[in-house]
JSON list of C-alpha atoms in Angstrom, two decimals:
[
{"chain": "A", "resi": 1, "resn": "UNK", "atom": "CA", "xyz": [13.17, 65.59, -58.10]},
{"chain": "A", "resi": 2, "resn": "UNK", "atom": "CA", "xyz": [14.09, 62.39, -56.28]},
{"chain": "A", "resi": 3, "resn": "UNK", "atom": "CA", "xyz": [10.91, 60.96, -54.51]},
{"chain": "A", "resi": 4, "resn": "UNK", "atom": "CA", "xyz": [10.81, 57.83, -51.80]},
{"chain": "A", "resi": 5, "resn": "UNK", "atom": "CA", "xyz": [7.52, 56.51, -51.07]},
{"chain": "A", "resi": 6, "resn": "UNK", "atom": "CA", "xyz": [6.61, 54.18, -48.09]},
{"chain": "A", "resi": 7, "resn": "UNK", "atom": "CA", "xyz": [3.76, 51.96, -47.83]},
{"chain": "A", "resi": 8, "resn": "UNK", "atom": "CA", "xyz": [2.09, 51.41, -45.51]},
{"chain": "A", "resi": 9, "resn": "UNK", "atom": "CA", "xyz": [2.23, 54.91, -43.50]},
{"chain": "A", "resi": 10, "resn": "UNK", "atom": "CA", "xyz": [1.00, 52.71, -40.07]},
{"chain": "A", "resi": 11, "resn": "UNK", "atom": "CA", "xyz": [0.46, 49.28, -39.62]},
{"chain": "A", "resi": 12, "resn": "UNK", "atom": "CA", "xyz": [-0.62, 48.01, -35.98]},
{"chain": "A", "resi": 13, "resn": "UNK", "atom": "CA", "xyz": [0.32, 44.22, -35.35]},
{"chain": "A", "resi": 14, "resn": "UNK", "atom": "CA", "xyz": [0.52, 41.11, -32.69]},
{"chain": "A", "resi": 15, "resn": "UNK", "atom": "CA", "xyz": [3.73, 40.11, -31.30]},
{"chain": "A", "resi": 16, "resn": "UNK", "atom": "CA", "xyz": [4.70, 36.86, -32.98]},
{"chain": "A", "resi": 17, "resn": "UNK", "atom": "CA", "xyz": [3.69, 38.23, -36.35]},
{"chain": "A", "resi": 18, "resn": "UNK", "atom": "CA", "xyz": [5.82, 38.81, -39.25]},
{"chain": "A", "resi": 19, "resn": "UNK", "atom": "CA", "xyz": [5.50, 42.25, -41.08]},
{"chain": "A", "resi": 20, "resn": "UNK", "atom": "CA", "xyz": [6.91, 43.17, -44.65]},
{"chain": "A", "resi": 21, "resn": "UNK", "atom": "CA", "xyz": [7.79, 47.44, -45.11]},
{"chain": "A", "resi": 22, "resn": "UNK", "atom": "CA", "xyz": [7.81, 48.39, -48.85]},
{"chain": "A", "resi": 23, "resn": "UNK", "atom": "CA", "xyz": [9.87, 51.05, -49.94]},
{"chain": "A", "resi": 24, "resn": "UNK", "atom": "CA", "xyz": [9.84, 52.21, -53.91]},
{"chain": "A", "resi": 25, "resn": "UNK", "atom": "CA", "xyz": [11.82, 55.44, -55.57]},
{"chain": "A", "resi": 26, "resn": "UNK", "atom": "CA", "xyz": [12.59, 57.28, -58.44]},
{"chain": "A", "resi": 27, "resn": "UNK", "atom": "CA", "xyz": [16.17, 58.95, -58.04]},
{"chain": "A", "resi": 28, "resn": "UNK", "atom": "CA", "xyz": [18.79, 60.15, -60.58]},
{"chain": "A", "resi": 29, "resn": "UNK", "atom": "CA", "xyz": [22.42, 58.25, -60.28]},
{"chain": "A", "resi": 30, "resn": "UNK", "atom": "CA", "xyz": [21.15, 56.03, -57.58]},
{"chain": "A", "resi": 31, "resn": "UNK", "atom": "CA", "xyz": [23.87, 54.80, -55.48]},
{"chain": "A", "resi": 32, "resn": "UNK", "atom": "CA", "xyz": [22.34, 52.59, -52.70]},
{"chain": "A", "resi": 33, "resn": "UNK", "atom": "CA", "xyz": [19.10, 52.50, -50.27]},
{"chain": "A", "resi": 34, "resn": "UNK", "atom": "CA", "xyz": [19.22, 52.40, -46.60]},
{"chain": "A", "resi": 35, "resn": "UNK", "atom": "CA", "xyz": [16.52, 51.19, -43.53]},
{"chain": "A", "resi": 36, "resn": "UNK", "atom": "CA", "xyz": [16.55, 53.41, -40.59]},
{"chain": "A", "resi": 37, "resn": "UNK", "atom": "CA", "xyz": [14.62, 52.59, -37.27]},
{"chain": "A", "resi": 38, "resn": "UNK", "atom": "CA", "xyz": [13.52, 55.39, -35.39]},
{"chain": "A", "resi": 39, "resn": "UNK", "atom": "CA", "xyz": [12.51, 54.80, -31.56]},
{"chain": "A", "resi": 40, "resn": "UNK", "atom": "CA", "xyz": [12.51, 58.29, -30.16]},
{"chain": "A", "resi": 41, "resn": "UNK", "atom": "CA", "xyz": [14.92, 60.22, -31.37]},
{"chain": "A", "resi": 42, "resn": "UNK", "atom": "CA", "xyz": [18.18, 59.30, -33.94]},
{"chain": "A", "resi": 43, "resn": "UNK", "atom": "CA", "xyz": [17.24, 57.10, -36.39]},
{"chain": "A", "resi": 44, "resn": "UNK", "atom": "CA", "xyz": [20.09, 54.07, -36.30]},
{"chain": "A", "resi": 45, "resn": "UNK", "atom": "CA", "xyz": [21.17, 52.20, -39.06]},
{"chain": "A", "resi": 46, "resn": "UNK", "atom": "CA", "xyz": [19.74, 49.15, -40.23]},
{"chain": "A", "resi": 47, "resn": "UNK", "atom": "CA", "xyz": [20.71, 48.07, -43.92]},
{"chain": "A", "resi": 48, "resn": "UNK", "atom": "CA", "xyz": [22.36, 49.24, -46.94]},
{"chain": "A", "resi": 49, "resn": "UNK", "atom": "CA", "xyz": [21.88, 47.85, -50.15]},
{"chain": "A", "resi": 50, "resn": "UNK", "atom": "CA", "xyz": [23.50, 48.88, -53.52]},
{"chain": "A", "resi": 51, "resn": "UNK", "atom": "CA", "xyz": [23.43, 45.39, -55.66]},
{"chain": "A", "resi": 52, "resn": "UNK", "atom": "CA", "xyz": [19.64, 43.97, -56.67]},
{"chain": "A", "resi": 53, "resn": "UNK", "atom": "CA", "xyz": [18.77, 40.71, -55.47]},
{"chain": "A", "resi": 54, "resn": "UNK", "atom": "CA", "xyz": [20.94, 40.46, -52.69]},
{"chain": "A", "resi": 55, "resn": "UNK", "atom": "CA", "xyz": [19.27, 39.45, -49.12]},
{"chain": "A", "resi": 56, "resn": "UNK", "atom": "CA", "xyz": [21.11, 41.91, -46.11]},
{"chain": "A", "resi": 57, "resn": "UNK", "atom": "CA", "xyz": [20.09, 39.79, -43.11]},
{"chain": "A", "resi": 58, "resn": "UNK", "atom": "CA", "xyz": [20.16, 40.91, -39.78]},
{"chain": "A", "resi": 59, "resn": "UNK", "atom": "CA", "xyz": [18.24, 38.10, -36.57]},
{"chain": "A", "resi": 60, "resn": "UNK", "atom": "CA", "xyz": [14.83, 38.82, -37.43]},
{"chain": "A", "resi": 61, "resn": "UNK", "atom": "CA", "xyz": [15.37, 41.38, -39.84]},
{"chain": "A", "resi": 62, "resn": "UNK", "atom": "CA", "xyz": [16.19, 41.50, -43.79]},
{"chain": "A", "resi": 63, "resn": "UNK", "atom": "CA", "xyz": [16.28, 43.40, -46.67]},
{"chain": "A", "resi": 64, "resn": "UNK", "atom": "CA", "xyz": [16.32, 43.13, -50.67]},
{"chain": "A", "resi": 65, "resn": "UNK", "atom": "CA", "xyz": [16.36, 45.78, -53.25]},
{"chain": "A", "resi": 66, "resn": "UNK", "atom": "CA", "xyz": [15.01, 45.11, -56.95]},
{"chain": "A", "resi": 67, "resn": "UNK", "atom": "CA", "xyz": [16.75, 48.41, -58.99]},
{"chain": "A", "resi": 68, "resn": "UNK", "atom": "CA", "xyz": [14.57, 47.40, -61.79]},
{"chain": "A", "resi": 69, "resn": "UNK", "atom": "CA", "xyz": [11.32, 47.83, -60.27]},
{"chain": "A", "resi": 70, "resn": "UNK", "atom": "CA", "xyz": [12.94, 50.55, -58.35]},
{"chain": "A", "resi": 71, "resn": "UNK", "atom": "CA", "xyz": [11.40, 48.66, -54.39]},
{"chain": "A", "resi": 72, "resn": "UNK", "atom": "CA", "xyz": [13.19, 47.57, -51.84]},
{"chain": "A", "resi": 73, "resn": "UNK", "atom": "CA", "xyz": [11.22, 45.41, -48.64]},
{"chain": "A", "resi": 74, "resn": "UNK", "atom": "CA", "xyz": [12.48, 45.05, -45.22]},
{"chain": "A", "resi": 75, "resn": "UNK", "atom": "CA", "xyz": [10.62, 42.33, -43.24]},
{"chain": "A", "resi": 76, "resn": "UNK", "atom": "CA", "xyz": [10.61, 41.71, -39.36]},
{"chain": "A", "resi": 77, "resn": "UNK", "atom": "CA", "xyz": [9.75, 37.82, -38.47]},
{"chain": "A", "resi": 78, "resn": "UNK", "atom": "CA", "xyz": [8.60, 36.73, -35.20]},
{"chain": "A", "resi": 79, "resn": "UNK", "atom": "CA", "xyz": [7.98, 40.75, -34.13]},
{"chain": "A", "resi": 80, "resn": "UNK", "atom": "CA", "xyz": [8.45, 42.03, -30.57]},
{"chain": "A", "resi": 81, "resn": "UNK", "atom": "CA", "xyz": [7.20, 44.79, -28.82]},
{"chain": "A", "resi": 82, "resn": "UNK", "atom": "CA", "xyz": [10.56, 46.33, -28.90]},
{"chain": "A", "resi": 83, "resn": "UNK", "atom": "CA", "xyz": [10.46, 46.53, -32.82]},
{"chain": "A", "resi": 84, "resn": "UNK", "atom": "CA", "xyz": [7.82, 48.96, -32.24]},
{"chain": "A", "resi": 85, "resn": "UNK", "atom": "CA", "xyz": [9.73, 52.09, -34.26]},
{"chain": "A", "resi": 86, "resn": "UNK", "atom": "CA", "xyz": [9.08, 54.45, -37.47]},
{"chain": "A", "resi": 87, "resn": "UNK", "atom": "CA", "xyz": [11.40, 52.63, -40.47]},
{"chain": "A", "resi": 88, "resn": "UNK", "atom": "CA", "xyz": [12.78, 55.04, -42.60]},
{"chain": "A", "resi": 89, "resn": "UNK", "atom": "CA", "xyz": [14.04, 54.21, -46.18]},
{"chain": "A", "resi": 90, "resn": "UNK", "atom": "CA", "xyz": [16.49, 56.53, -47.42]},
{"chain": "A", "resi": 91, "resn": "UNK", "atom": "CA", "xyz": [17.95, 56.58, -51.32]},
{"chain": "A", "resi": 92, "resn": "UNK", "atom": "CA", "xyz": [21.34, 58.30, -52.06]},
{"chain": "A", "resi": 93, "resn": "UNK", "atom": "CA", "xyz": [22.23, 59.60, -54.69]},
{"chain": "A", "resi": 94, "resn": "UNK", "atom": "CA", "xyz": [25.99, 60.35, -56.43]},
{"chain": "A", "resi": 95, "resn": "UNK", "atom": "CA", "xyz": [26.03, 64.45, -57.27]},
{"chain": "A", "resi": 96, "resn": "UNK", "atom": "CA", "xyz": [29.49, 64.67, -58.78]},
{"chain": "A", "resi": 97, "resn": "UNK", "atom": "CA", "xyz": [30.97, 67.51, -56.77]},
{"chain": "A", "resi": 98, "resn": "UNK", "atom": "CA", "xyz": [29.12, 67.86, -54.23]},
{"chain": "A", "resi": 99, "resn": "UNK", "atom": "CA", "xyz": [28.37, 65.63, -51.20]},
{"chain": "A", "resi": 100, "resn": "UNK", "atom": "CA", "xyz": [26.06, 62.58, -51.86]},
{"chain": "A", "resi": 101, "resn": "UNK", "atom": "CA", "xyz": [22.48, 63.31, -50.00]},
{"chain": "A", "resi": 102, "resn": "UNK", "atom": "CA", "xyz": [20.13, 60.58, -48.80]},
{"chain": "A", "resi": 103, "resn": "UNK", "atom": "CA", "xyz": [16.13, 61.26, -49.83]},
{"chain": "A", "resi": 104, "resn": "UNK", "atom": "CA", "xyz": [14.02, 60.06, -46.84]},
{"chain": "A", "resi": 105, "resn": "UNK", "atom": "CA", "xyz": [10.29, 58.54, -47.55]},
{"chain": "A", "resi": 106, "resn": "UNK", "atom": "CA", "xyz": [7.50, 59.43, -44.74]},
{"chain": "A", "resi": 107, "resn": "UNK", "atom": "CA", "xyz": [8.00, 56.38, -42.95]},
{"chain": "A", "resi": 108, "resn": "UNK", "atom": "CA", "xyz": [6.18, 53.77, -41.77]},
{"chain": "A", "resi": 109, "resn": "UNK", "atom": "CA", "xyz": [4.94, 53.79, -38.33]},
{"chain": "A", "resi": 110, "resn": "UNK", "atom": "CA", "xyz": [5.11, 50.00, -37.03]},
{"chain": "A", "resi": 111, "resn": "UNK", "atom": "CA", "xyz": [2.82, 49.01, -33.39]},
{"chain": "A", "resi": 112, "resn": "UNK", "atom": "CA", "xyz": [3.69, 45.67, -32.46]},
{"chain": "A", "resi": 113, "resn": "UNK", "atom": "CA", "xyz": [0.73, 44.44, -29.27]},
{"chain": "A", "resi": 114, "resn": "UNK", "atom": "CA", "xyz": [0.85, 42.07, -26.70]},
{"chain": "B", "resi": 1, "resn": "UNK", "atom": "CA", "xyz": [33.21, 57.75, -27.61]},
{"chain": "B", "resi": 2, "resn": "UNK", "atom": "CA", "xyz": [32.83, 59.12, -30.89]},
{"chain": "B", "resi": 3, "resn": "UNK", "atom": "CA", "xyz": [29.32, 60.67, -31.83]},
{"chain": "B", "resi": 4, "resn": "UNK", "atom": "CA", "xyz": [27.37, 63.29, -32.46]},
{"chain": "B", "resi": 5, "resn": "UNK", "atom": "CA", "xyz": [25.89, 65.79, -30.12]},
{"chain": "B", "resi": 6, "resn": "UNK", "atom": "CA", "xyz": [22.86, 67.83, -30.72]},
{"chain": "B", "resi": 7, "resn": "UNK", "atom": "CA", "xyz": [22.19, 70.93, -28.06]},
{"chain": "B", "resi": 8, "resn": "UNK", "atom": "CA", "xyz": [19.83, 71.79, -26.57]},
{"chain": "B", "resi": 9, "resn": "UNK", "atom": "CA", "xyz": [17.16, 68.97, -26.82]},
{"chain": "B", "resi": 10, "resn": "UNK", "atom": "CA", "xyz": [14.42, 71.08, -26.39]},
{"chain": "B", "resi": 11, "resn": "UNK", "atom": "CA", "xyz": [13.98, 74.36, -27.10]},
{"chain": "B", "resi": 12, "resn": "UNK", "atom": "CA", "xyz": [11.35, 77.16, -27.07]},
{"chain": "B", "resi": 13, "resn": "UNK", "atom": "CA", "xyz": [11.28, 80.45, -28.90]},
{"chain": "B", "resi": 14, "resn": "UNK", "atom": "CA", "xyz": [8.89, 83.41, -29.25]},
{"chain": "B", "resi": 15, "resn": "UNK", "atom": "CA", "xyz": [7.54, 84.60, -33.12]},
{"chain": "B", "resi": 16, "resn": "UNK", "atom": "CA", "xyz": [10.26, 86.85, -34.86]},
{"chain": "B", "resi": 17, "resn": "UNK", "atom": "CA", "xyz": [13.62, 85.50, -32.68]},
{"chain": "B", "resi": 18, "resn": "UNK", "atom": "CA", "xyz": [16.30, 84.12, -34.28]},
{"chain": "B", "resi": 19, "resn": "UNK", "atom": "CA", "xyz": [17.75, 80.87, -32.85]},
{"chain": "B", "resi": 20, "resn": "UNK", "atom": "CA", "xyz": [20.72, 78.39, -33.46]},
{"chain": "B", "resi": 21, "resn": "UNK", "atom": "CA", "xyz": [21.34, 74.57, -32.82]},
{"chain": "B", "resi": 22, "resn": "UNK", "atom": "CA", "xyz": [24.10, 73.37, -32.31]},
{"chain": "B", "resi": 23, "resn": "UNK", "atom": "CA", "xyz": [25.97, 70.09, -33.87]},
{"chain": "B", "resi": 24, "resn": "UNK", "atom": "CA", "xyz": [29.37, 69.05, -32.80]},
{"chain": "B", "resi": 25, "resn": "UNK", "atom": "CA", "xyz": [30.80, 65.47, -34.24]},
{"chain": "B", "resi": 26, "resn": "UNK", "atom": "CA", "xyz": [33.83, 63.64, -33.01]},
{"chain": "B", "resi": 27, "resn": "UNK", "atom": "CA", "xyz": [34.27, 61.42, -35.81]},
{"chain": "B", "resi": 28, "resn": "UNK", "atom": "CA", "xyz": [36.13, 63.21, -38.08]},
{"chain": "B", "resi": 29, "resn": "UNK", "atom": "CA", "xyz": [33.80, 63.19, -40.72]},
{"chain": "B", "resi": 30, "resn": "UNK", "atom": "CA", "xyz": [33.73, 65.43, -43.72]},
{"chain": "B", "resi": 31, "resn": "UNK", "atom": "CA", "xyz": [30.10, 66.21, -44.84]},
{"chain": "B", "resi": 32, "resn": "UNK", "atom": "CA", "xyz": [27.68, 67.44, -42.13]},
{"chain": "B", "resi": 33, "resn": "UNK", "atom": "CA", "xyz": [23.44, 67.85, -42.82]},
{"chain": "B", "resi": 34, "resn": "UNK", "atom": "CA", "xyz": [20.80, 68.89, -41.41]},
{"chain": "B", "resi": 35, "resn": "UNK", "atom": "CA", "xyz": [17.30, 67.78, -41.55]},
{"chain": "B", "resi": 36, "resn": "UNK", "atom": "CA", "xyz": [14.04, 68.95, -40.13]},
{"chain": "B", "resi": 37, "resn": "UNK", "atom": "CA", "xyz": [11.01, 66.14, -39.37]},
{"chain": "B", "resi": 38, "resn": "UNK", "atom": "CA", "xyz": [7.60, 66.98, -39.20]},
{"chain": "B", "resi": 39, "resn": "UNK", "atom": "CA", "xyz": [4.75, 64.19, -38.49]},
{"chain": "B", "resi": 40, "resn": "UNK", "atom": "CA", "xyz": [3.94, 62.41, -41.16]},
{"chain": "B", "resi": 41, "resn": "UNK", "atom": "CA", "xyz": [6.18, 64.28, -43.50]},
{"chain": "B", "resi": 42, "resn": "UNK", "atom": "CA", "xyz": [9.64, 61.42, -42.61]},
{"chain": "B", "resi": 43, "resn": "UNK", "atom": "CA", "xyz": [12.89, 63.91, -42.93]},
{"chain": "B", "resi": 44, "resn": "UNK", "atom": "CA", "xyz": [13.73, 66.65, -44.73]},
{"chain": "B", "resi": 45, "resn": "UNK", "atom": "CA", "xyz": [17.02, 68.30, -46.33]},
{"chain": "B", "resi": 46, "resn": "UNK", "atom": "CA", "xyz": [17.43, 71.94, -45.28]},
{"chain": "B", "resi": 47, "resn": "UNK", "atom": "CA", "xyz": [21.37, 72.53, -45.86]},
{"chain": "B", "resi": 48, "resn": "UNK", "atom": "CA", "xyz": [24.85, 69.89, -46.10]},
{"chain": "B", "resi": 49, "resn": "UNK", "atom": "CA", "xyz": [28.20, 70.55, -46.42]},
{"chain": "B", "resi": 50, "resn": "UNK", "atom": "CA", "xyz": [31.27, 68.33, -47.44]},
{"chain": "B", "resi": 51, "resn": "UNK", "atom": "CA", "xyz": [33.73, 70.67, -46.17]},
{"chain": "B", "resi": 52, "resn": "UNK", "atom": "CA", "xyz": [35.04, 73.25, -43.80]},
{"chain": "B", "resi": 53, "resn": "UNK", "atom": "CA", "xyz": [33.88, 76.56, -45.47]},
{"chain": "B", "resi": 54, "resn": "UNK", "atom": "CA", "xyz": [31.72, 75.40, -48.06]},
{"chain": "B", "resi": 55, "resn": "UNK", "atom": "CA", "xyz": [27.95, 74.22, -48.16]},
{"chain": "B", "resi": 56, "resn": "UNK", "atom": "CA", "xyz": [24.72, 73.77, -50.17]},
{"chain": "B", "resi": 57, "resn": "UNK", "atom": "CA", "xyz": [21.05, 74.47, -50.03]},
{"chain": "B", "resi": 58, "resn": "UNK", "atom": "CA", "xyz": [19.12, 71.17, -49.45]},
{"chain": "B", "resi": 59, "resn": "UNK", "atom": "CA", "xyz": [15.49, 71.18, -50.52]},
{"chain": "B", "resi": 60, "resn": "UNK", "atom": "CA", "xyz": [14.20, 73.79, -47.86]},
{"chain": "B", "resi": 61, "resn": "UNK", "atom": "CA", "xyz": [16.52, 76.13, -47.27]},
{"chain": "B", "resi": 62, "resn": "UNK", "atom": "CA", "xyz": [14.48, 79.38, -47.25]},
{"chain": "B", "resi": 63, "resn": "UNK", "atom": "CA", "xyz": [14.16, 80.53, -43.41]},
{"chain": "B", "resi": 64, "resn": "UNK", "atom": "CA", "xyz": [17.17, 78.69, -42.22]},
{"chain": "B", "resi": 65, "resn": "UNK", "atom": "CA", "xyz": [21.04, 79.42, -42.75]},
{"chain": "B", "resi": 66, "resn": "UNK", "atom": "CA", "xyz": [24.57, 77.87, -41.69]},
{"chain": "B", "resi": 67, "resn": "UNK", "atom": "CA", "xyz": [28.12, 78.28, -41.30]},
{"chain": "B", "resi": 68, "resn": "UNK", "atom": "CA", "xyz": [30.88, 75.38, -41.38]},
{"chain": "B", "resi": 69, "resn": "UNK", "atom": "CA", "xyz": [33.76, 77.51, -39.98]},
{"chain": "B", "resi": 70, "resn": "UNK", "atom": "CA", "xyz": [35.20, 74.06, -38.20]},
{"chain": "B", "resi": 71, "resn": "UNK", "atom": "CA", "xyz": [35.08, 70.76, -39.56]},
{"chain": "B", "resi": 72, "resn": "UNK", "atom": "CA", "xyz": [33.78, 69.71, -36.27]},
{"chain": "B", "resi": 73, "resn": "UNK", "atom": "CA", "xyz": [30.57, 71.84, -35.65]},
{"chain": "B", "resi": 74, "resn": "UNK", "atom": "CA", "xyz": [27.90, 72.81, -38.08]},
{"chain": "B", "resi": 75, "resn": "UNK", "atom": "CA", "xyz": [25.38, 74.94, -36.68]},
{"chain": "B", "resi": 76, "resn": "UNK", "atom": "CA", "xyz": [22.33, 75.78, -38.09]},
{"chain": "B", "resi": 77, "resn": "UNK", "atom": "CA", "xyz": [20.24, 79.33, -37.20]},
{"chain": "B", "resi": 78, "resn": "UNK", "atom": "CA", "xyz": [16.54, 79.05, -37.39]},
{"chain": "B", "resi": 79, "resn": "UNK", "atom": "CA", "xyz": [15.51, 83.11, -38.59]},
{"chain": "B", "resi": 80, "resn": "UNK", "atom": "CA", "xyz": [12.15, 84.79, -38.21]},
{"chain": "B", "resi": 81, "resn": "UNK", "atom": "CA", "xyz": [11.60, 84.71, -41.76]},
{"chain": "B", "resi": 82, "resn": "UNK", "atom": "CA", "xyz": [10.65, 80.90, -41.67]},
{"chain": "B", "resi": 83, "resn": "UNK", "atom": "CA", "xyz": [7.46, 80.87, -40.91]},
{"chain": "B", "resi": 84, "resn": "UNK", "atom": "CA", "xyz": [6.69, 77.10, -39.27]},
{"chain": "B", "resi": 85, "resn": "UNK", "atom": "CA", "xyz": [9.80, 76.61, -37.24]},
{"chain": "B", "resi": 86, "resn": "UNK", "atom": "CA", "xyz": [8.27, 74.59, -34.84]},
{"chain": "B", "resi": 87, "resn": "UNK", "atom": "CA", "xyz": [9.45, 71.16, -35.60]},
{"chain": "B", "resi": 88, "resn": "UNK", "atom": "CA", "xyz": [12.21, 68.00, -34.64]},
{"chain": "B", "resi": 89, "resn": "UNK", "atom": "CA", "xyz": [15.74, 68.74, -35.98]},
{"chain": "B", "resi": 90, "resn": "UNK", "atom": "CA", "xyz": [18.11, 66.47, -36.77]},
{"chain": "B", "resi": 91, "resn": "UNK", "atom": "CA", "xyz": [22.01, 66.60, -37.51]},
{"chain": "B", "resi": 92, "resn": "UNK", "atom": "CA", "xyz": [23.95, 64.03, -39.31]},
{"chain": "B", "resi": 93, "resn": "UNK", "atom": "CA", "xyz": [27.60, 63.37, -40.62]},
{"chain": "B", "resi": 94, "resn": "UNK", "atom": "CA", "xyz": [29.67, 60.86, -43.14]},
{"chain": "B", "resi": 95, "resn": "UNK", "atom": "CA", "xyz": [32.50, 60.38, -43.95]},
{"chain": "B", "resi": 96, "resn": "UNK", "atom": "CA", "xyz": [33.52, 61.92, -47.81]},
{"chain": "B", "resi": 97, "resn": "UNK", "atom": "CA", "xyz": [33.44, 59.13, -49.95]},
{"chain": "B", "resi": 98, "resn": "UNK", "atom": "CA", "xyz": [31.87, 56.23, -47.59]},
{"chain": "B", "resi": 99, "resn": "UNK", "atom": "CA", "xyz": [29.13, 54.46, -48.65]},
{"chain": "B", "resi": 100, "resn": "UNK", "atom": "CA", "xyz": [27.51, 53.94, -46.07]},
{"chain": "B", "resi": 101, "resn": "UNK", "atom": "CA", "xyz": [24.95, 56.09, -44.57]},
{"chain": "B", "resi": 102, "resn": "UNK", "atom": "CA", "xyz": [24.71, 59.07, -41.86]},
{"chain": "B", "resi": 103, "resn": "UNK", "atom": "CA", "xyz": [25.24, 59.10, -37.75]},
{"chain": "B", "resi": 104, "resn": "UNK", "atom": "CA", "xyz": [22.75, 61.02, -36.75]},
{"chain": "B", "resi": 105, "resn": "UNK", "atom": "CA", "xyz": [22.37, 63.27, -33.65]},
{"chain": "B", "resi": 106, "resn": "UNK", "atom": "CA", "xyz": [19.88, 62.94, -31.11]},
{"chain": "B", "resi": 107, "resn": "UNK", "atom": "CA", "xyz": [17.57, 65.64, -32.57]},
{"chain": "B", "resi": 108, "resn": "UNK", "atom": "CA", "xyz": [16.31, 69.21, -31.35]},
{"chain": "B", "resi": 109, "resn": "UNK", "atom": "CA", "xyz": [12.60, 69.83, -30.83]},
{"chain": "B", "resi": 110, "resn": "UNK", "atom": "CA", "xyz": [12.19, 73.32, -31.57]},
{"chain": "B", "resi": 111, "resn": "UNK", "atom": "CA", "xyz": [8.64, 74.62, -30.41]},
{"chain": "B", "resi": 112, "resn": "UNK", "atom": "CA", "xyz": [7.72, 78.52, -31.36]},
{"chain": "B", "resi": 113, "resn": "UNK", "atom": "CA", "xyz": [5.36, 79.76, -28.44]}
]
């Protein structure tokens, strides 16, 4: 069974900090991991990463996936209030014949404070 | 604008009704899913389907059921037989053969009463 875990589960911070998500998995025929943030409802699309050792960069945000340790991180410099979200880390998978499914961890549940 | 839409938002049912959400996409995508999210417990798979006709039991199926009789709408029927329906639903879509990940919907929040 393919399993995403997410570390921490909440983390409460100031604004001006930087924060660092973890993300591991075990998943058959791994095909590439994905960030979500989730605000309030739809998550939206962050990253996607299929090669290892290759920084996605976004402003503040960015991303790297190790496939042999199986761990991705996303990290968030300089945080704002408005980065307050749930990040999601998704893993698909390729099932020959059959549509390719993403496997979604928990979450982690980000506060950033004045 | 191409999307997804998700109706109602919120909904409310008594013990033992059957109810269905609705999911209608615009983008012409192939493959359609839906997940459920409860706190704490991130999302879900309870059915997909690549194509019109055709679909698949995700990892909690049992209580829920489907039908993909357009490639545009892929409603999913909440039954009495699942027994903790309250919860947030969301719908997704891709494109057959992108890489790149799901547009979701903007959810349901289902709430038995």
């Amino acid at each position: 069974e393919d399993k995403v875990v997410q570390s921490p589960l909440s983390l409460v911070v100031h604004e001006g900090d930087t924060v660092t998500l973890n993300c591991s998995y075990e998943v058959t025929n791994f095909r590439s991991l994905l960030w979500y943030k989730q605000e309030k409802k739809a998550p939206t699309f962050l990253f996607m990463l299929t090669s290892s050792g290759i920084e996605k960069k976004s402003g503040r945000l960015s991303s790297i996936l190790d496939k042999k340790e199986l761990f991705s991180i996303l990290n968030i410099t300089a945080t704002q209030t408005g980065d307050s979200a749930v990040y999601l880390c998704a893993v698909g998978n390729i099932n020959t014949g059959t549509a390719s499914k993403l496997t979604f961890g928990t979450g982690t549940r980000l506060q950033v404070t004045l | 604008d191409g999307g997804i839409t998700q109706s109602p938002k919120y909904l409310f049912r008594k013990e033992g009704q059957n109810v269905t959400l609705s999911c209608e996409q615009n983008l012409n995508h192939d493959a359609m899913y839906w997940y459920r999210q409860d706190p704490g417990q991130g999302l879900r798979l309870i059915y997909y389907s690549q194509i019109v006709n055709d679909f698949q039991k995700g990892d909690i199926a049992e209580g829920y059921s489907v039908s993909r009789e357009k490639k545009e709408s892929f409603p999913l029927t909440v039954t009495s037989a699942q027994k903790n329906p309250t919860a947030f639903y969301l719908c997704a879509s891709k494109r057959t053969g992108s890489t790149y990940g799901y547009t979701f919907g903007s959810g349901t929040r289902l709430t038995v009463v």
